[in-house]
Amino acid sequence: MLVSMVLLQSSVWAGLTTLYVSPEGKDQWSGRSADPKQNEGPLATLDAARLKVRQLKAADPEGSFEVQFRGGVYPLRETVVFGAEDSGRKDAPVIYKAYPGEKPVFNGGVEIRNWKQCKKDPAGTPQEARGKLWVAEIPEMPGEWYIRTLYDGETLLKRAVSGKLYHDESDKNRANDYNMQGKKIVKELKYEGDPVKPFERYVKYKGDDIRAWDNLYDIEILLKDRPWLKNMIPLASVDEKKKMVTMAADPTYQPVRPHLAYWIGNAIDYLDEPGEWVVNTKEGRIYMWPKKDPADMNIIAPFLQEFIRVEGREDGPFAKHICFEGLTFTYGLRDTLLESDKGLQHDWEMYDKGNAVIRFRFAEECKFNSNVIKNSSGTGIRLDLHCQRNEVSSNLLEYLGGCGIVLSGYGPGTKDVNKNNIVHDNYIHHMGEVLKHSAAIFIAQSGHNEITHNTIHDLPYNGIVVSGCRPDEFYLSQRIPFRRAWVSTIRFEECEPYILKGLKSDRKISLSHFLPLLHARENHIAMNDISRTLLELHDGNAIYFSGMGENNLVERNYLHKNYDTAGTLRLDDNPSYTIIRENVITEAQQGFGLKDRAEVSNNFVFTETFLRGRSTPGWLGGTKKVIPKGNIFMPPASSKSSNGLYLTDSRATNKPFYENLPLMENSIYFTNNKSECYVPKAALGSDLFTGQQVKAGKNGIKLLYADPMFDEEAMKKNIYRFKKGSPAIALGIKPIDLSQVGSSLTRK
């Protein structure tokens, strides 16, 4: 038997063909040699390697193939598309990897050269910048190219943006304004009836804040009409007489709050600080007020948005067993809202759009491991539509303009084919550098995935999002002619029976009517280290759920330094039953933000307010009546909040939590804070629900007021265990070992 295994292994290795690619190679060569020789040697490009492998596979279907890339820079100007014909086998995947010890870099940017001082300032140049501008010609490139970002080496340069601008006072709520949140619209619109008027895309401006620039599509309006979103939309037209500007695409929400500011980006009129730049595509020029001599800078404009797409056919055959290892990707083009776009929740990401550096679509059992995506303006990695059993692991994603990793299945309907993928051991930081509402990991209509051991930090908004369609969006599908966020993705023929059933219900906005259509279910989110979220936007969370399917499991995550959240771990509108256990939340104001059904057990919450939620008794656990148990709540002694033991829901003001939350077992509350709102009106050793003295392990206890006696030395190593004699042990509360939480990449 051993001899047979050795012979089998030898035959597999004997069938391995290795090809080489080098910046010094030529696509006319065979690729069989790692170094150039006389008229022979490595290939020069990724696409040539793909085609060569396809050719060799056709001649040797049982062979194994590996492509190794020598160190150096590989400029990319077109997306390299791998199809089903490029697939490997389970026992012989096709692997594209770095040559041992070398660093191949795929570059989607174009160097901007030949900077010259402006002899004449362009019209509109502010007084501060006059005589200080430099100019360069935009290189000739195939197709339309709108430059939205620039880099100096690895540094994102600041594009000129106005200060706060305000709407004209006449720009108020408009008739038939249905461009608001669906949960508000559904109260006004019946399911049947004529479609409402399309959204209006205009803003009335003041004075000379906006003018009819000759390069309008280069100019963007930046709208922050909601605390959880920042739209960036190109301009389409300007009527200077009416002082009205029209956008080239719908905003997520119509800007109808004149007291809120907006901004204008990329207009020469607002280039008023050193380090800023603008582009004028019509002139073919870039203008900059540099902080130093441009000759000492390495100025790169991202050109290519999608570097690699692995894409089979929609219903098969799928692209399979294609792997990428040890490669670096940089300078991807930023996404721009288009009229044809379809959006996911709140337009935090787009549906089935090629806006990521790496994209898998109709792909199975592919791997993207130990790679780097950095200094890129869009999203890092997407797994779209049919994607199953793919693995994204041990990658470094840093300084990206959009999301880090997106798993996005089909829009709401019966088709459930984005699932069983692995996102493991990735180090993701400084996402949303341009599109501020971007998450590190965004899961939409995708389930049964393993999201484990990732380290996430420094985000303007959410850490991990698990999202599906809310009930109100289904009922709008017949009345709203186009609504980018979710409504546009609904597969109506598949959903109509569920919609009609819901309409007959007394509670038509109950998520239960639509659960078979919501596929972001049974995701396992564990051992992730998430910190420093919500650095710029508001009403967000380290881990966020809304409108998703049932039985998502969130366990043993370390959530710390997440301030200004609406609950560090949150179930927002229309969540379904979720299991939340053995998580540690610390260095934050809010612990949980829960609007519905959850099993909450054995969590340790060291925050000023442990719970932000509704005050109706019995809501926690929802229809499954799961009683929270084994939780420890320890507000820090340094807390300045006046909430203390109270819920932060407005209906619960000045009511102790135990008047609103009668469901709890075997839990502990303790703090060294001396403020009145933190000190219970009961003695140590008592059950805070009865005020009576109790003994852990002998009496039935709901919430014990006692020191859990954590081992403080072990806590320094992220091990949350108890000293001998701790009441937590007697109550059956388990220690939580987070010493190996997060990505191994942060420990190297």
PDB file of C-alpha atoms in Angstrom, residues 16 107 159 189 219 279 322 351 374 473 476 621 665 689 721:
ATOM      1  CA  LEU A  16       3.396  18.906 -13.196  1.00  0.00           C
ATOM      2  CA  ASN A 107      -0.135  47.630 -11.374  1.00  0.00           C
ATOM      3  CA  ARG A 159      -8.450  65.996  -4.408  1.00  0.00           C
ATOM      4  CA  LEU A 189     -47.938  53.795  -0.666  1.00  0.00           C
ATOM      5  CA  ILE A 219     -17.106  67.384 -11.043  1.00  0.00           C
ATOM      6  CA  VAL A 279      -8.542  66.896 -13.356  1.00  0.00           C
ATOM      7  CA  ILE A 322      -8.072  28.312 -10.069  1.00  0.00           C
ATOM      8  CA  TYR A 351     -24.910  44.587  -6.844  1.00  0.00           C
ATOM      9  CA  LYS A 374      -3.026  47.841  -1.346  1.00  0.00           C
ATOM     10  CA  GLU A 473     -38.632  46.997  -0.004  1.00  0.00           C
ATOM     11  CA  LEU A 476     -42.364  48.943  -3.053  1.00  0.00           C
ATOM     12  CA  GLY A 621     -35.190  36.097  21.985  1.00  0.00           C
ATOM     13  CA  GLU A 665     -30.548  34.061  33.893  1.00  0.00           C
ATOM     14  CA  PHE A 689     -34.202  41.608  40.026  1.00  0.00           C
ATOM     15  CA  ARG A 721     -10.785  33.413  32.923  1.00  0.00           C
TER      16      ARG A 721
END
